[in-house]
Every structure is written in C-alpha cells, then in structure tokens.
PDB file of N, CA and C in Angstrom:
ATOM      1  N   UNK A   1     -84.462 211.824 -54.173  1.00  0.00           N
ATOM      2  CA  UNK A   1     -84.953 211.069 -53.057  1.00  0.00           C
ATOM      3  C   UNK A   1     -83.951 209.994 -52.609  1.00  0.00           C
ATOM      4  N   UNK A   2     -83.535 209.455 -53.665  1.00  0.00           N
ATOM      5  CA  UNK A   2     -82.553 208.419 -53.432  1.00  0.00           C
ATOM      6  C   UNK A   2     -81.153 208.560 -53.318  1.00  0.00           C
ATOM      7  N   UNK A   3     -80.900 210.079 -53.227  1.00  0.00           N
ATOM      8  CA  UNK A   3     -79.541 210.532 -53.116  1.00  0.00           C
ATOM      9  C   UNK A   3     -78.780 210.518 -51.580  1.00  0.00           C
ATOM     10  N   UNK A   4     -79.727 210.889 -50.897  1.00  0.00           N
ATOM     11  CA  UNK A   4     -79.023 210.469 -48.976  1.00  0.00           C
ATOM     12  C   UNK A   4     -78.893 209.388 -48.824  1.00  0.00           C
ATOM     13  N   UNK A   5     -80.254 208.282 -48.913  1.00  0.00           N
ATOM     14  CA  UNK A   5     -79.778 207.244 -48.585  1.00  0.00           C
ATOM     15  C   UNK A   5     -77.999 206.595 -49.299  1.00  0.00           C
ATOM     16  N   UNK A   6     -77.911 207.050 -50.394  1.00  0.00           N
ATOM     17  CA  UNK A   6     -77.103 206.015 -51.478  1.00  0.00           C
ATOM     18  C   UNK A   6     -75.569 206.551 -50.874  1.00  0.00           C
ATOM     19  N   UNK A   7     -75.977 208.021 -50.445  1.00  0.00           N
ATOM     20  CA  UNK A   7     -74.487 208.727 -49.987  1.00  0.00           C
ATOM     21  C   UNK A   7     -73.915 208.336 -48.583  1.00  0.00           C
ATOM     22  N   UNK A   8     -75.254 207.970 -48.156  1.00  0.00           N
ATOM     23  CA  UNK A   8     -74.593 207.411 -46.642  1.00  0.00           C
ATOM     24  C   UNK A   8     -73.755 206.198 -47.093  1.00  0.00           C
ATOM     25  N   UNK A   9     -74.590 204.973 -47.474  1.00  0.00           N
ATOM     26  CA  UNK A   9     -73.764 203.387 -48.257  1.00  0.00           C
ATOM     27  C   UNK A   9     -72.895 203.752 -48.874  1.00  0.00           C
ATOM     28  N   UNK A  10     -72.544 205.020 -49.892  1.00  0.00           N
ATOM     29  CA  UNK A  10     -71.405 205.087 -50.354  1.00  0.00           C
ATOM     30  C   UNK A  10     -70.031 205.376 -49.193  1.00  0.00           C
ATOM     31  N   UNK A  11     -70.569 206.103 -48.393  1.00  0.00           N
ATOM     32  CA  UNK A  11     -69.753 206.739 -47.391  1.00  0.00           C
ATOM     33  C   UNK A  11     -69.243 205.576 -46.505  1.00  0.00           C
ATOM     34  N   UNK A  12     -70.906 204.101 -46.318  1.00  0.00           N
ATOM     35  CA  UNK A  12     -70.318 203.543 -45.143  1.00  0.00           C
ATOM     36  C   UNK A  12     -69.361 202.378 -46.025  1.00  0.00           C
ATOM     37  N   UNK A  13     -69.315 201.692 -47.099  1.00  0.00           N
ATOM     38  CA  UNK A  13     -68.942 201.262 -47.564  1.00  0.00           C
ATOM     39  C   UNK A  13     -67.094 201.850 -48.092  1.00  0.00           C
ATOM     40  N   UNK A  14     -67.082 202.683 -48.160  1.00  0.00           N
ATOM     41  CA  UNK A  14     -65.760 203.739 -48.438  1.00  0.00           C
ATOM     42  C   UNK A  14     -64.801 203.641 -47.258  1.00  0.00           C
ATOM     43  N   UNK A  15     -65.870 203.818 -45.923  1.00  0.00           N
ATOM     44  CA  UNK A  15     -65.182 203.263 -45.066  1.00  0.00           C
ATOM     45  C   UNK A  15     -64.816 202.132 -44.311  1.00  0.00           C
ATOM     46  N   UNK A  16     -65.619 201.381 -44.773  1.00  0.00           N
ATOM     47  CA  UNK A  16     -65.473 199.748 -44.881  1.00  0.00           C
ATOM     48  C   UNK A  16     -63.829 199.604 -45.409  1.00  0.00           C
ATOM     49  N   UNK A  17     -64.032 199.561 -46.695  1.00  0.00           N
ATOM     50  CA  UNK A  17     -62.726 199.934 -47.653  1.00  0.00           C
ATOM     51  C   UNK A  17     -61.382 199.920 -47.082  1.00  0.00           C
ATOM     52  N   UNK A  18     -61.555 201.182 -47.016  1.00  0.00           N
ATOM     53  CA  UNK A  18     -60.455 201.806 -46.121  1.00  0.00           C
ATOM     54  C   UNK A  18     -59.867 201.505 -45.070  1.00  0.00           C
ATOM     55  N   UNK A  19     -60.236 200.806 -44.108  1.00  0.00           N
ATOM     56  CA  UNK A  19     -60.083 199.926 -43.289  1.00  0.00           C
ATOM     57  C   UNK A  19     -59.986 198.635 -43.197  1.00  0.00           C
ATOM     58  N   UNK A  20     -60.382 198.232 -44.413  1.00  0.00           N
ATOM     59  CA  UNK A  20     -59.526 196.405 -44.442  1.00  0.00           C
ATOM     60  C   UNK A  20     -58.251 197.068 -45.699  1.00  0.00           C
ATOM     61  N   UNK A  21     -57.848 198.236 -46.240  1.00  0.00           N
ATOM     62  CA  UNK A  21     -56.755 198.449 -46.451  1.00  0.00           C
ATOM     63  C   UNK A  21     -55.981 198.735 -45.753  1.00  0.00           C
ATOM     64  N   UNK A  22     -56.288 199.286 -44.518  1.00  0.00           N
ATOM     65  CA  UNK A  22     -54.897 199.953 -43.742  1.00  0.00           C
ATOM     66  C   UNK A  22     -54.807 198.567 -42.359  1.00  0.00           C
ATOM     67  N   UNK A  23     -55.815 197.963 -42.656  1.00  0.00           N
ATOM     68  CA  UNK A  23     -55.306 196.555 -41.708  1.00  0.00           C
ATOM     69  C   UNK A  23     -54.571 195.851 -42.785  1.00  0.00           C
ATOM     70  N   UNK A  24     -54.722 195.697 -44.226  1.00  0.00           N
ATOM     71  CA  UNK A  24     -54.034 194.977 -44.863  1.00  0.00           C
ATOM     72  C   UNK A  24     -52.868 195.691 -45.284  1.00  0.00           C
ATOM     73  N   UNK A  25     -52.325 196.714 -45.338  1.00  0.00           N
ATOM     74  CA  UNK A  25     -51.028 197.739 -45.612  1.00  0.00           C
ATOM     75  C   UNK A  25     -50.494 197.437 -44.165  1.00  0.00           C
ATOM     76  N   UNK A  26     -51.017 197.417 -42.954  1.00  0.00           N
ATOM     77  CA  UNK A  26     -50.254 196.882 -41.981  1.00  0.00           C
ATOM     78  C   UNK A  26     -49.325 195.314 -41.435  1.00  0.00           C
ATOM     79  N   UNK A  27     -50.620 194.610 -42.067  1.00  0.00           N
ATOM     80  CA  UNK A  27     -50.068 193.500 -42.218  1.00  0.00           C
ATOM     81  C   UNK A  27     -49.075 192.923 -42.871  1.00  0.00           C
ATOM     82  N   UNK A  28     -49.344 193.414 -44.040  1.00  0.00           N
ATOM     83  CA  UNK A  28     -48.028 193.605 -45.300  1.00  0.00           C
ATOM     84  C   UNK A  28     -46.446 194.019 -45.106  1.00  0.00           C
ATOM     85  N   UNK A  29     -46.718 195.143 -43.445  1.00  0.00           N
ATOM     86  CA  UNK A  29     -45.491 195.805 -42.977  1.00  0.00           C
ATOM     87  C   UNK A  29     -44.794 194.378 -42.207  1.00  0.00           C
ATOM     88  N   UNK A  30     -45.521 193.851 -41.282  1.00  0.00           N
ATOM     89  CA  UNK A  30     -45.329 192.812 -40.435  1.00  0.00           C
ATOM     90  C   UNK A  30     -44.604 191.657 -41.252  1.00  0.00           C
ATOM     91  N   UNK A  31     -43.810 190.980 -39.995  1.00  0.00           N
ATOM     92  CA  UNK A  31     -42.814 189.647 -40.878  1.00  0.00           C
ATOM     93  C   UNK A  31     -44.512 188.325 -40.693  1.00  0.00           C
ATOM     94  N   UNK A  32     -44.306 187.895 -42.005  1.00  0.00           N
ATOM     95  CA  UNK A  32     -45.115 187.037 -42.113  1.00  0.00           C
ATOM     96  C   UNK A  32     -46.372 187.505 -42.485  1.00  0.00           C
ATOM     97  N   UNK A  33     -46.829 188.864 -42.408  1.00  0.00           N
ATOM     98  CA  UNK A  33     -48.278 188.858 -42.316  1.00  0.00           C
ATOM     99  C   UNK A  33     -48.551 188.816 -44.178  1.00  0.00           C
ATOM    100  N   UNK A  34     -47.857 188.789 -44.904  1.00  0.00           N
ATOM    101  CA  UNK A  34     -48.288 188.787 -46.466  1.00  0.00           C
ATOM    102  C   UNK A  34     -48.863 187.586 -46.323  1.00  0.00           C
ATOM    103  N   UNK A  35     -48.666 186.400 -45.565  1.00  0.00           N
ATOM    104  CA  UNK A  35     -49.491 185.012 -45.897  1.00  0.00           C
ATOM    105  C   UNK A  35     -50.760 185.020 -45.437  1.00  0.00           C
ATOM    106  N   UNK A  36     -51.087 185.956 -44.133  1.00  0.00           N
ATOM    107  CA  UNK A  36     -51.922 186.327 -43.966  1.00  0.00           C
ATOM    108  C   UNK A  36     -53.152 186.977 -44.562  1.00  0.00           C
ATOM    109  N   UNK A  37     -52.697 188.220 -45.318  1.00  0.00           N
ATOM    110  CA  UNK A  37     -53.138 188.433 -46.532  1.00  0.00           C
ATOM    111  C   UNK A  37     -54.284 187.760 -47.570  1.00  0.00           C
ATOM    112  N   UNK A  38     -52.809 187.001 -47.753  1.00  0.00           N
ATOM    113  CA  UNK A  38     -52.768 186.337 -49.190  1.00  0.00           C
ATOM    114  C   UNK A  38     -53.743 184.693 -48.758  1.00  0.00           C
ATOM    115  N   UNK A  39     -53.835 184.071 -47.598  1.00  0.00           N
ATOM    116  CA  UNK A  39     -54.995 183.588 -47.002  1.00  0.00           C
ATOM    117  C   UNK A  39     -56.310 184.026 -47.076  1.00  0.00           C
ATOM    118  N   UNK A  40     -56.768 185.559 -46.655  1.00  0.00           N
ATOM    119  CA  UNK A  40     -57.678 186.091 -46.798  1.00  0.00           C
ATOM    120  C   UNK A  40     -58.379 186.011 -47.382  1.00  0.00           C
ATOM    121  N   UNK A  41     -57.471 186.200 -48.927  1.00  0.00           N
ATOM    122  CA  UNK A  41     -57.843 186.831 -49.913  1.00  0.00           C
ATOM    123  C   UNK A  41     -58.153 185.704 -50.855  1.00  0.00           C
ATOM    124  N   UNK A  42     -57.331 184.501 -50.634  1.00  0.00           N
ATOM    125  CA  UNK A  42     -58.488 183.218 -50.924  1.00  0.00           C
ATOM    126  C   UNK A  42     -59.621 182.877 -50.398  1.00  0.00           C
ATOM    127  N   UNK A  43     -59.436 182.674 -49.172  1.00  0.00           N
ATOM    128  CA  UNK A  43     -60.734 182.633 -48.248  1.00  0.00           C
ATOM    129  C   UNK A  43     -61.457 183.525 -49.114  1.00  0.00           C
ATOM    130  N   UNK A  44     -61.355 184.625 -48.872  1.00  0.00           N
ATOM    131  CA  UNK A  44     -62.743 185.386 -49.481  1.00  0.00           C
ATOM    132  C   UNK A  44     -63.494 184.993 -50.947  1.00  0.00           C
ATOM    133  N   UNK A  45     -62.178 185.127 -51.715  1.00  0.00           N
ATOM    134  CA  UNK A  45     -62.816 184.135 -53.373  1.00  0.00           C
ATOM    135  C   UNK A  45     -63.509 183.210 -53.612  1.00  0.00           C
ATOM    136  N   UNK A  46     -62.909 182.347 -52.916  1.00  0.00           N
ATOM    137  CA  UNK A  46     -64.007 181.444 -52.675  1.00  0.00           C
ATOM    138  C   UNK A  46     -65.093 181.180 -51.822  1.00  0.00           C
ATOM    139  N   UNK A  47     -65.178 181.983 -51.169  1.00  0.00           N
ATOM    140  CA  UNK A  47     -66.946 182.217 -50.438  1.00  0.00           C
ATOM    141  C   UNK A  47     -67.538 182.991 -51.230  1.00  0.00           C
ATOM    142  N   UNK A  48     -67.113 184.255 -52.153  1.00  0.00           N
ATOM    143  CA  UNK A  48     -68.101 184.797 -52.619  1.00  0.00           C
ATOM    144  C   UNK A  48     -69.282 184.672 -53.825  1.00  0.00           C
ATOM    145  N   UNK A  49     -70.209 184.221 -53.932  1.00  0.00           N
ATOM    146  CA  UNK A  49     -71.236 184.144 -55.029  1.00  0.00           C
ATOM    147  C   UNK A  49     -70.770 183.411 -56.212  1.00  0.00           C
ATOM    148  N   UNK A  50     -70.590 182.721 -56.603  1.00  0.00           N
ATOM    149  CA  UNK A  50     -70.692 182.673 -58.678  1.00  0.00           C
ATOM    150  C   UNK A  50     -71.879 182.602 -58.977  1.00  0.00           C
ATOM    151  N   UNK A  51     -71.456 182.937 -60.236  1.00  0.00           N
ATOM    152  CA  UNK A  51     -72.985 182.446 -61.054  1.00  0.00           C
ATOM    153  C   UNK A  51     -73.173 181.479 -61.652  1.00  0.00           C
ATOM    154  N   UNK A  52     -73.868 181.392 -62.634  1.00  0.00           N
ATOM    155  CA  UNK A  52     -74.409 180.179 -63.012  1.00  0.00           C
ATOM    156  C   UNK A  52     -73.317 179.569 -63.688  1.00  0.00           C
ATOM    157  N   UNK A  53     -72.129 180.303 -65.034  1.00  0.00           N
ATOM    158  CA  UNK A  53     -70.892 180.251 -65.357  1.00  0.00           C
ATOM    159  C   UNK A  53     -70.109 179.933 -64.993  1.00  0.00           C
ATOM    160  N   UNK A  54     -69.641 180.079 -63.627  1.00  0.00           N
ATOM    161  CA  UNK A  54     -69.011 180.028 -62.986  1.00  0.00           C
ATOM    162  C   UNK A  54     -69.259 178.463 -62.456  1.00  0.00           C
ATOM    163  N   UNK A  55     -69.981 177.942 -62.123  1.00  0.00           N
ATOM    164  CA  UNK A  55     -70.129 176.251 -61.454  1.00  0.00           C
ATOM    165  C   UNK A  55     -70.390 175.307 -62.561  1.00  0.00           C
ATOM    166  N   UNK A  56     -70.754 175.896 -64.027  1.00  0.00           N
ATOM    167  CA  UNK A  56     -71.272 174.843 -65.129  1.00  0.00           C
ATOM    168  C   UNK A  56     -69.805 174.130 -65.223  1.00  0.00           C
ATOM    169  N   UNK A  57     -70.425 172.361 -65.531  1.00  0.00           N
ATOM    170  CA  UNK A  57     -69.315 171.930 -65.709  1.00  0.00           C
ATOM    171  C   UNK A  57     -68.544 171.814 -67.317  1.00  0.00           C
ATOM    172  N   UNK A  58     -67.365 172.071 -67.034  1.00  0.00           N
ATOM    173  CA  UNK A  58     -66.698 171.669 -68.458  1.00  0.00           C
ATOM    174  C   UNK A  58     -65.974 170.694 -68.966  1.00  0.00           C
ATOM    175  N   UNK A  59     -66.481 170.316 -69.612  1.00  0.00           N
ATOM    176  CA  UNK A  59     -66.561 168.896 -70.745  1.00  0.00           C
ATOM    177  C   UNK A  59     -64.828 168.622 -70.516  1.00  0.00           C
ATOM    178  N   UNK A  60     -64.454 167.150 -70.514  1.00  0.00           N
ATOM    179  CA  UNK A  60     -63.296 167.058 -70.073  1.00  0.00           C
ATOM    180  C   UNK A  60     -63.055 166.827 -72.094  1.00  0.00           C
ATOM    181  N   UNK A  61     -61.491 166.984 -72.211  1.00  0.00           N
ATOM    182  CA  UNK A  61     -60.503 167.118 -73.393  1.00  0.00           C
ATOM    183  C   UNK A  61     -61.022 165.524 -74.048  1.00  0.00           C
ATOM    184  N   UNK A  62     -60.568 164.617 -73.130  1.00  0.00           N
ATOM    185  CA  UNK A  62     -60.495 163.292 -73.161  1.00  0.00           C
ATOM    186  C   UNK A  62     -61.525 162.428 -72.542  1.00  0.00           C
ATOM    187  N   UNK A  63     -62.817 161.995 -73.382  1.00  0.00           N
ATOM    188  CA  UNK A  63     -63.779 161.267 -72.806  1.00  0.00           C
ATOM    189  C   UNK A  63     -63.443 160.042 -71.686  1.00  0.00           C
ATOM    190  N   UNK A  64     -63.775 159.943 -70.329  1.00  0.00           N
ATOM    191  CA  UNK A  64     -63.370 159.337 -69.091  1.00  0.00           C
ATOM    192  C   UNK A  64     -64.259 157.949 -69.436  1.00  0.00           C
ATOM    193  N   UNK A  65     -64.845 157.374 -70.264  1.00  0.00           N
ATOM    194  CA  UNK A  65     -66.091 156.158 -70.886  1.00  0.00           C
ATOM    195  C   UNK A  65     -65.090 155.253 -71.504  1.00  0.00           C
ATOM    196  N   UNK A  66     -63.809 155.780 -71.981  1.00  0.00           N
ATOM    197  CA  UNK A  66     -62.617 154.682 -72.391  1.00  0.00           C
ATOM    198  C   UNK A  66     -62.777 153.321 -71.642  1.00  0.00           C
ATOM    199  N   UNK A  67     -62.316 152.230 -71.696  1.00  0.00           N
ATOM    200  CA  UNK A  67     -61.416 151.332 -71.035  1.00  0.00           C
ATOM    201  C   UNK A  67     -59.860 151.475 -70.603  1.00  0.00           C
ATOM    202  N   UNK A  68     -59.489 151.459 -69.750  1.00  0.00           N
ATOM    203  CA  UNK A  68     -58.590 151.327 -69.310  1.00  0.00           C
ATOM    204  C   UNK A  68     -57.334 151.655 -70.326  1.00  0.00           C
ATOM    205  N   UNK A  69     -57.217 150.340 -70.904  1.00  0.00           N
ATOM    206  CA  UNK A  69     -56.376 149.856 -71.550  1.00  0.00           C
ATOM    207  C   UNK A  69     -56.831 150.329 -73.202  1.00  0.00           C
ATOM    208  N   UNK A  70     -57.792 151.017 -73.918  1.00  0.00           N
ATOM    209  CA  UNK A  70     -57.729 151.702 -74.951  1.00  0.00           C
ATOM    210  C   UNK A  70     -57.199 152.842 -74.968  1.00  0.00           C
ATOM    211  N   UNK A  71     -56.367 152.928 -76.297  1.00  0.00           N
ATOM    212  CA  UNK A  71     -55.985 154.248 -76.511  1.00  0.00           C
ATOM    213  C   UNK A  71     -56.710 155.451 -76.723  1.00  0.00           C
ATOM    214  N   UNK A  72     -56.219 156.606 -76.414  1.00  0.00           N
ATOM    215  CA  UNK A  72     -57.176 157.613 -76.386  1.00  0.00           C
ATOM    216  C   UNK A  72     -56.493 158.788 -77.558  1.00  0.00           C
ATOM    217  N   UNK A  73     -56.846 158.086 -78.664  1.00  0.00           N
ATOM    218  CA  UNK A  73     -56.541 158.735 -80.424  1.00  0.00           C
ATOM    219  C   UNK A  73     -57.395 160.146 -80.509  1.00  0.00           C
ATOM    220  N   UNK A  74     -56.810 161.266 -80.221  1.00  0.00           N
ATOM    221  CA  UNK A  74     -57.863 162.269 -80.097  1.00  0.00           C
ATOM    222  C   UNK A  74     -57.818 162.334 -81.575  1.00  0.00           C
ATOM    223  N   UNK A  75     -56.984 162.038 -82.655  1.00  0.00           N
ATOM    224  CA  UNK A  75     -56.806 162.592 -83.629  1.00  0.00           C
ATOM    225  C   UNK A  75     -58.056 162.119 -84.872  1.00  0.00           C
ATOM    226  N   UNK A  76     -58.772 160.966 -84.433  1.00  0.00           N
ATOM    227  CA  UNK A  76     -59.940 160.765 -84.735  1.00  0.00           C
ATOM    228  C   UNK A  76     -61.414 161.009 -84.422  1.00  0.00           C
ATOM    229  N   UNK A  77     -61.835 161.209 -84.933  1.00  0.00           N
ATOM    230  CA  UNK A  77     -63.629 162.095 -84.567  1.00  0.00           C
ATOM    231  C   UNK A  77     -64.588 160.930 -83.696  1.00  0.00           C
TER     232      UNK A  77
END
C-alpha cells in the first residue's frame, strides 16, 4: 500500500538531489562560484534542526565565578 506513495518521494526527492548537484557542479566550474557553494552550504547547517545535543550547553574547562585577579590552578580539585 505504501509502496507508490514512498516511490513517488523517493523519485521526487532523487530529483530534488540531482539538481542542486548539477547547479552545484556548475557553480564549482565558474570563477568564484566555490564561495558560493561553500556559503550555501553553511547557510544550510545552520538552519537545519538540532537536537536536544546539539544546543545543551557545555561546561566551560575553567570556572568563569573566579575574580579577576585569582589564579586559575586547575591542578587542584
């Protein structure tokens, strides 16, 4: 039952694909267009989804609660 629908999305998606490759294999030919690219392709990373992993924050090396002017002895507990 679920085999047409999934083959069409595979199909339209395939050709999705395929077409931001041969705009990006073109661009690649072009002077300059690798920054283009390579713009994109940040842009896109960072719009897409994380999860929960991905945004938790991580604990800095060196507690930021110091004073200024104390040393920061990691070598003690």
């Amino acid at each position: 039952m679920w085999g047409p629908l999934l083959s069409f999305a595979g199909m339209a998606s395939l050709r999705t694909a395929l077409g931001f490759f041969g705009v990006g294999l073109w661009l690649m030919s072009r002077p300059g267009g690798w920054a283009v690219v390579v713009a994109a392709i940040l842009v896109g990373v960072k719009l897409l989804p994380g999860g929960d992993d991905a945004t938790a924050a991580i604990p800095p090396a060196i507690p930021f609660d110091l004073p200024a002017n104390a040393p920061a002895d990691i070598s003690k507990p």
